[in-house]
Amino acid sequence: MFEVRNQPPPLEPYSLFTSDTVLREAVRREGAGWAEGNLTELGARLGRPETVQLGFDANKFPPQLRTLDRYGHRIDEVDFHPAWHQLLEIALQAGLHSSPWENPKQGAHVARAAGTYMLGQIESGVYCPLAMTYGSVPTLRHAPRPWNDYAAGSKATIWRGGRCRPFSRDALSSQ
């Protein structure tokens, strides 16, 4: 077998958080030092060889639009590779879609940003639904009717892994 000598060894397994001095210092400086444990855990999970491979697989097999079913009926569905769903689940478990709104405290947005920064190093496509969900709360605050309906007691939810999950109006109002 041919031996390759001019290439560095594989990077993984590694922690995307503990190996990034600038990120760790920024998290502490900006008031999210309380999240270092969770960010260390997320960084290690993202840096596992199998998680890195999920990123490669999600990019190798892009989403496929299916406009029609086998009978010719319009369905307009998008099929995603299982790797994409697995990466999204990791992000959801880490609260990257809503943690500052569900548990508001100093540095909450910084902690979330650090997590999404690490996620984007593995695969950036899954960030889109996370960003849209995260961004919906401040956007709705500027839309009088939906926000007032919510503030008046209608059931609002934050998307969670294909399901909707209720969350506290008080948490939203305090931000």
XYZ file of N, CA and C in Angstrom:
525
model
N 0.844 -1.188 0.000
C 0.000 0.000 0.000
C 0.889 1.251 0.000
N 0.465 2.258 -0.687
C 1.214 3.506 -0.801
C 1.036 4.314 0.485
N 2.130 4.781 1.056
C 2.075 5.563 2.283
C 2.138 7.051 1.944
N 1.155 7.791 2.420
C 1.107 9.233 2.198
C 1.817 9.913 3.361
N 2.825 10.729 3.038
C 3.615 11.374 4.093
C 3.502 12.899 4.091
N 2.854 13.449 3.097
C 2.823 14.903 2.992
C 1.463 15.499 3.393
N 0.673 14.764 4.156
C -0.636 15.256 4.582
C -0.726 15.213 6.110
N -1.397 16.174 6.701
C -1.561 16.132 8.158
C -2.520 14.999 8.532
N -2.472 14.553 9.760
C -3.408 13.517 10.194
C -4.818 14.103 10.308
N -5.828 13.261 10.376
C -7.195 13.769 10.550
C -7.299 14.639 11.810
N -8.095 15.660 11.731
C -8.279 16.577 12.860
C -9.116 15.952 13.968
N -10.177 15.276 13.582
C -11.071 14.714 14.586
C -10.483 13.444 15.194
N -10.870 13.119 16.409
C -11.816 13.814 17.266
C -11.168 15.041 17.932
N -11.929 16.080 18.017
C -11.467 17.295 18.685
C -12.686 18.079 19.149
N -12.470 19.035 20.026
C -13.556 19.883 20.496
C -13.486 21.222 19.799
N -14.546 21.564 19.136
C -14.591 22.852 18.439
C -14.582 24.017 19.412
N -14.954 23.777 20.660
C -14.965 24.861 21.645
C -13.625 24.966 22.371
N -13.157 23.885 22.969
C -11.927 23.984 23.755
C -10.698 24.234 22.893
N -10.761 23.915 21.612
C -9.619 24.169 20.728
C -9.614 25.585 20.157
N -10.639 26.367 20.442
C -10.771 27.717 19.896
C -10.619 28.741 21.025
N -9.401 29.179 21.259
C -9.101 30.107 22.351
C -9.878 31.408 22.209
N -9.954 31.936 21.011
C -10.639 33.212 20.799
C -12.132 33.078 21.123
N -12.751 31.991 20.700
C -14.168 31.779 20.996
C -14.394 31.663 22.501
N -13.577 30.883 23.180
C -13.728 30.721 24.633
C -13.589 32.061 25.350
N -12.591 32.837 24.963
C -12.390 34.141 25.604
C -13.550 35.087 25.322
N -14.072 35.066 24.113
C -15.206 35.932 23.771
C -16.446 35.542 24.568
N -16.693 34.255 24.717
C -17.844 33.793 25.494
C -17.744 34.313 26.926
N -16.578 34.205 27.525
C -16.390 34.707 28.908
C -16.545 36.228 28.956
N -15.876 36.912 28.049
C -15.879 38.381 28.047
C -17.282 38.955 27.861
N -18.096 38.277 27.054
C -19.428 38.804 26.737
C -20.520 38.282 27.660
N -20.148 37.700 28.785
C -21.128 37.359 29.816
C -21.784 36.000 29.710
N -21.214 35.099 28.922
C -21.816 33.769 28.781
C -20.922 32.677 29.358
N -20.055 33.042 30.295
C -19.184 32.058 30.913
C -19.950 30.906 31.547
N -21.157 31.175 31.992
C -22.010 30.139 32.585
C -22.310 29.010 31.595
N -22.171 29.256 30.292
C -22.505 28.252 29.266
C -21.307 27.419 28.833
N -20.137 27.641 29.421
C -18.938 26.932 28.959
C -19.090 25.414 29.016
N -19.744 24.891 30.037
C -19.931 23.444 30.126
C -20.730 22.898 28.961
N -21.855 23.548 28.660
C -22.696 23.109 27.537
C -21.990 23.298 26.199
N -21.257 24.394 26.059
C -20.538 24.638 24.808
C -19.384 23.652 24.632
N -18.743 23.284 25.724
C -17.681 22.272 25.654
C -18.262 20.940 25.198
N -19.409 20.582 25.765
C -20.083 19.335 25.380
C -20.500 19.363 23.907
N -21.099 20.479 23.481
C -21.510 20.605 22.083
C -20.292 20.572 21.161
N -19.233 21.297 21.524
C -18.022 21.312 20.696
C -17.410 19.930 20.541
N -17.426 19.145 21.614
C -16.894 17.775 21.536
C -17.784 16.901 20.667
N -19.084 17.061 20.808
C -20.006 16.260 19.992
C -19.866 16.590 18.512
N -19.748 17.870 18.207
C -19.589 18.279 16.807
C -18.253 17.824 16.229
N -17.245 17.687 17.061
C -15.927 17.299 16.591
C -15.689 15.800 16.524
N -16.694 15.001 16.855
C -16.544 13.544 16.730
C -16.448 13.162 15.254
N -15.672 12.128 14.942
C -15.551 11.715 13.532
C -16.906 11.432 12.879
N -17.816 10.803 13.599
C -19.114 10.478 13.003
C -19.957 11.731 12.741
N -19.789 12.770 13.575
C -20.527 14.012 13.343
C -19.925 14.769 12.162
N -18.616 14.801 12.089
C -17.958 15.442 10.938
C -18.402 14.750 9.649
N -18.512 13.428 9.685
C -18.969 12.677 8.508
C -20.400 13.052 8.145
N -21.245 13.301 9.157
C -22.614 13.754 8.869
C -22.584 15.037 8.039
N -21.670 15.943 8.374
C -21.544 17.178 7.609
C -21.162 16.917 6.165
N -20.209 16.014 5.951
C -19.826 15.662 4.584
C -21.008 15.031 3.840
N -21.730 14.133 4.525
C -22.866 13.466 3.879
C -23.983 14.455 3.546
N -24.265 15.373 4.455
C -25.316 16.362 4.203
C -24.979 17.223 2.992
N -23.699 17.471 2.771
C -23.283 18.257 1.606
C -23.197 17.424 0.335
N -22.871 16.165 0.475
C -22.758 15.289 -0.692
C -24.128 14.976 -1.293
N -25.144 14.908 -0.434
C -26.494 14.562 -0.878
C -27.420 15.746 -0.608
N -27.485 16.693 -1.534
C -28.301 17.893 -1.298
C -29.795 17.564 -1.261
N -30.589 18.463 -0.696
C -32.041 18.253 -0.668
C -32.595 18.052 -2.078
N -33.600 17.203 -2.189
C -34.222 16.888 -3.474
C -35.673 17.345 -3.462
N -36.031 18.190 -4.411
C -37.413 18.645 -4.547
C -38.220 17.593 -5.302
N -39.330 17.196 -4.709
C -40.272 16.292 -5.376
C -41.554 17.094 -5.602
N -41.827 17.419 -6.847
C -43.011 18.225 -7.150
C -44.267 17.374 -7.294
N -44.094 16.117 -7.711
C -45.246 15.252 -7.970
C -45.056 13.894 -7.306
N -46.158 13.288 -6.878
C -46.055 11.917 -6.383
C -46.096 10.955 -7.564
N -46.076 9.684 -7.315
C -46.001 8.709 -8.409
C -47.267 8.653 -9.256
N -48.339 9.285 -8.771
C -49.599 9.326 -9.530
C -49.771 10.643 -10.284
N -48.790 11.529 -10.164
C -48.866 12.803 -10.867
C -49.530 13.914 -10.070
N -49.854 13.658 -8.801
C -50.446 14.692 -7.952
C -49.357 15.621 -7.409
N -49.681 16.891 -7.381
C -48.720 17.893 -6.898
C -48.493 17.709 -5.400
N -47.225 17.605 -4.981
C -46.934 17.465 -3.556
C -45.934 18.503 -3.056
N -45.030 18.967 -3.911
C -44.032 19.972 -3.529
C -43.393 19.673 -2.173
N -42.710 18.559 -2.080
C -41.998 18.169 -0.872
C -40.501 18.175 -1.141
N -39.755 18.412 -0.081
C -38.299 18.379 -0.183
C -37.800 17.243 0.698
N -37.032 16.350 0.107
C -36.444 15.241 0.844
C -35.014 15.605 1.236
N -34.696 15.394 2.502
C -33.364 15.666 3.021
C -32.696 14.352 3.411
N -31.414 14.286 3.203
C -30.632 13.126 3.613
C -30.726 12.976 5.138
N -30.737 11.765 5.658
C -30.805 11.562 7.117
C -29.718 12.307 7.897
N -28.559 12.519 7.295
C -27.487 13.252 7.982
C -27.938 14.668 8.332
N -28.688 15.272 7.438
C -29.190 16.624 7.676
C -30.086 16.632 8.909
N -30.977 15.655 9.025
C -31.877 15.566 10.175
C -31.106 15.304 11.464
N -30.060 14.480 11.395
C -29.268 14.195 12.585
C -28.537 15.444 13.072
N -27.985 16.214 12.154
C -27.313 17.453 12.536
C -28.312 18.462 13.105
N -29.471 18.550 12.519
C -30.494 19.456 13.028
C -30.916 19.040 14.433
N -31.035 17.759 14.682
C -31.407 17.281 16.016
C -30.336 17.643 17.046
N -29.070 17.537 16.675
C -27.989 17.954 17.580
C -28.168 19.431 17.939
N -28.444 20.246 16.929
C -28.631 21.688 17.149
C -29.842 21.962 18.029
N -30.934 21.254 17.793
C -32.140 21.454 18.600
C -31.906 21.041 20.047
N -31.226 19.930 20.241
C -30.923 19.482 21.600
C -30.067 20.511 22.335
N -29.227 21.212 21.602
C -28.378 22.246 22.197
C -29.126 23.572 22.372
N -30.352 23.658 21.883
C -31.144 24.876 22.029
C -30.743 25.998 21.095
N -30.090 25.676 19.992
C -29.603 26.725 19.097
C -30.725 27.449 18.367
N -31.918 26.941 18.424
C -33.059 27.570 17.755
C -33.806 28.536 18.663
N -33.685 28.403 19.996
C -34.558 29.210 20.847
C -34.062 29.443 22.268
N -32.896 28.978 22.633
C -32.479 29.047 24.039
C -32.520 30.447 24.655
N -32.133 31.520 23.947
C -32.211 32.837 24.601
C -33.642 33.275 24.918
N -34.609 32.780 24.155
C -36.005 33.139 24.405
C -36.590 32.252 25.502
N -36.170 31.001 25.573
C -36.715 30.074 26.565
C -36.066 30.234 27.931
N -34.829 30.688 27.968
C -34.116 30.855 29.227
C -33.301 32.150 29.166
N -34.005 33.296 29.200
C -33.305 34.578 29.049
C -32.423 34.888 30.259
N -31.191 35.243 29.983
C -30.251 35.676 31.020
C -29.084 36.351 30.325
N -28.234 36.986 31.118
C -27.076 37.665 30.541
C -26.247 36.672 29.742
N -25.895 37.062 28.540
C -25.041 36.250 27.693
C -25.757 35.141 26.942
N -27.078 35.038 27.065
C -27.808 33.944 26.416
C -27.659 33.988 24.899
N -27.723 35.168 24.325
C -27.579 35.276 22.873
C -26.134 34.984 22.449
N -25.184 35.347 23.287
C -23.769 35.059 23.007
C -23.537 33.545 23.020
N -24.092 32.869 24.021
C -23.930 31.409 24.117
C -24.524 30.733 22.890
N -25.691 31.179 22.467
C -26.324 30.614 21.273
C -25.466 30.876 20.036
N -24.952 32.090 19.918
C -24.119 32.433 18.773
C -22.853 31.564 18.735
N -22.267 31.292 19.881
C -21.085 30.429 19.928
C -21.437 29.029 19.435
N -22.590 28.532 19.837
C -23.022 27.211 19.385
C -23.267 27.158 17.888
N -23.917 28.173 17.360
C -24.186 28.180 15.920
C -22.902 28.375 15.117
N -21.954 29.116 15.672
C -20.649 29.282 15.027
C -19.964 27.924 14.879
N -20.021 27.119 15.932
C -19.399 25.786 15.865
C -20.157 24.880 14.901
N -21.470 24.918 14.937
C -22.284 24.090 14.043
C -21.953 24.394 12.579
N -21.814 25.664 12.262
C -21.522 26.073 10.892
C -20.192 25.552 10.369
N -19.298 25.195 11.259
C -18.017 24.627 10.832
C -18.171 23.180 10.372
N -19.237 22.524 10.798
C -19.492 21.143 10.401
C -20.414 21.103 9.186
N -21.479 21.906 9.223
C -22.426 21.962 8.101
C -23.287 23.188 8.295
N -23.322 24.051 7.311
C -24.022 25.326 7.489
C -25.467 25.309 7.017
N -25.865 24.349 6.211
C -27.230 24.340 5.683
C -28.299 24.173 6.742
N -27.987 23.425 7.799
C -28.993 23.212 8.841
C -29.228 24.483 9.652
N -28.360 25.466 9.482
C -28.526 26.706 10.231
C -29.759 27.496 9.779
N -30.177 27.333 8.550
C -31.293 28.129 8.027
C -32.566 27.998 8.874
N -33.088 26.800 9.109
C -34.306 26.742 9.924
C -34.074 27.181 11.366
N -32.861 27.000 11.871
C -32.559 27.468 13.227
C -32.609 28.987 13.280
N -32.000 29.634 12.293
C -31.976 31.093 12.250
C -33.374 31.667 12.053
N -34.168 31.018 11.211
C -35.522 31.509 10.971
C -36.374 31.393 12.231
N -36.204 30.312 12.954
C -36.963 30.131 14.192
C -36.517 31.141 15.237
N -35.222 31.264 15.429
C -34.659 32.208 16.398
C -35.092 33.638 16.063
N -35.050 33.974 14.791
C -35.381 35.325 14.364
C -36.858 35.645 14.370
N -37.699 34.640 14.502
C -39.144 34.895 14.452
C -39.635 35.695 15.649
N -39.031 35.523 16.817
C -39.520 36.223 18.009
C -39.362 37.732 17.884
N -38.156 38.255 17.622
C -38.074 39.719 17.498
C -38.844 40.246 16.290
N -38.952 39.442 15.264
C -39.725 39.862 14.094
C -41.194 40.005 14.447
N -41.721 39.031 15.160
C -43.136 39.094 15.553
C -43.424 40.277 16.466
N -42.464 40.703 17.241
C -42.660 41.870 18.112
C -42.945 43.131 17.301
N -42.478 43.145 16.055
C -42.693 44.311 15.191
C -43.905 44.133 14.276
N -44.605 43.036 14.423
C -45.804 42.773 13.630
C -46.987 42.832 14.595
N -47.675 43.961 14.671
C -48.691 44.168 15.716
C -49.724 43.056 15.848
N -50.301 42.622 14.756
C -51.377 41.635 14.900
C -50.900 40.296 15.462
N -49.916 39.634 14.848
C -49.497 38.341 15.424
C -48.973 38.478 16.849
N -48.192 39.546 17.106
C -47.641 39.690 18.446
C -48.741 39.974 19.462
N -49.676 40.845 19.118
C -50.767 41.146 20.046
C -51.653 39.930 20.271
N -51.910 39.149 19.212
C -52.674 37.919 19.389
C -51.964 37.004 20.371
N -50.660 36.920 20.225
C -49.890 36.069 21.126
C -49.935 36.623 22.543
N -49.691 37.922 22.672
C -49.673 38.542 23.992
C -51.033 38.451 24.667
N -52.106 38.386 23.864
C -53.453 38.282 24.423
C -53.784 36.864 24.881
N -52.902 35.925 24.611
C -53.120 34.592 25.143
C -53.269 33.483 24.131
N -53.159 33.790 22.834
C -53.236 32.692 21.882
C -52.009 31.811 22.068
N -52.111 30.554 21.668
C -50.995 29.638 21.868
C -49.944 29.856 20.783
N -48.788 30.304 21.185
C -47.669 30.439 20.258
C -46.669 29.343 20.593
N -45.928 28.979 19.616
C -44.968 27.904 19.824
C -43.659 28.221 19.133
N -42.633 27.578 19.581
C -41.347 27.615 18.889
C -41.143 26.234 18.319
N -40.795 26.185 17.046
C -40.608 24.928 16.338
C -39.542 24.099 17.026
N -39.785 22.813 17.142
C -38.824 21.918 17.793
C -38.860 20.567 17.101
N -37.930 20.353 16.196
C -37.765 19.048 15.581
C -38.993 18.520 14.876
N -39.660 19.362 14.100
C -40.828 18.913 13.374
C -42.106 19.012 14.195
N -41.987 19.446 15.435
C -43.151 19.636 16.292
C -43.136 21.062 16.794
N -44.247 21.510 17.275
C -44.285 22.819 17.891
C -44.365 22.638 19.392
N -43.643 23.457 20.103
C -43.578 23.344 21.544
C -43.961 24.679 22.160
N -44.946 24.720 23.051
C -45.326 25.988 23.679
C -44.173 26.549 24.512
N -44.128 27.856 24.612
C -43.151 28.481 25.483
C -43.791 29.692 26.147
N -43.125 30.235 27.125
C -43.686 31.260 27.989
C -43.746 32.620 27.316
N -44.921 33.263 27.362
C -45.050 34.638 26.881
C -44.184 35.561 27.714
N -44.057 35.281 29.023
C -43.255 36.127 29.889
C -41.812 36.178 29.437
N -41.286 35.037 28.997
C -39.902 34.984 28.522
C -39.718 35.881 27.310
N -40.703 35.899 26.428
C -40.603 36.738 25.228
C -40.693 38.210 25.558
N -41.568 38.559 26.483
C -41.793 39.958 26.816
C -40.606 40.575 27.525
N -39.800 39.761 28.200
C -38.689 40.302 28.984
C -37.458 40.604 28.135
N -37.452 40.180 26.886
C -36.258 40.377 26.059
C -36.215 41.750 25.448
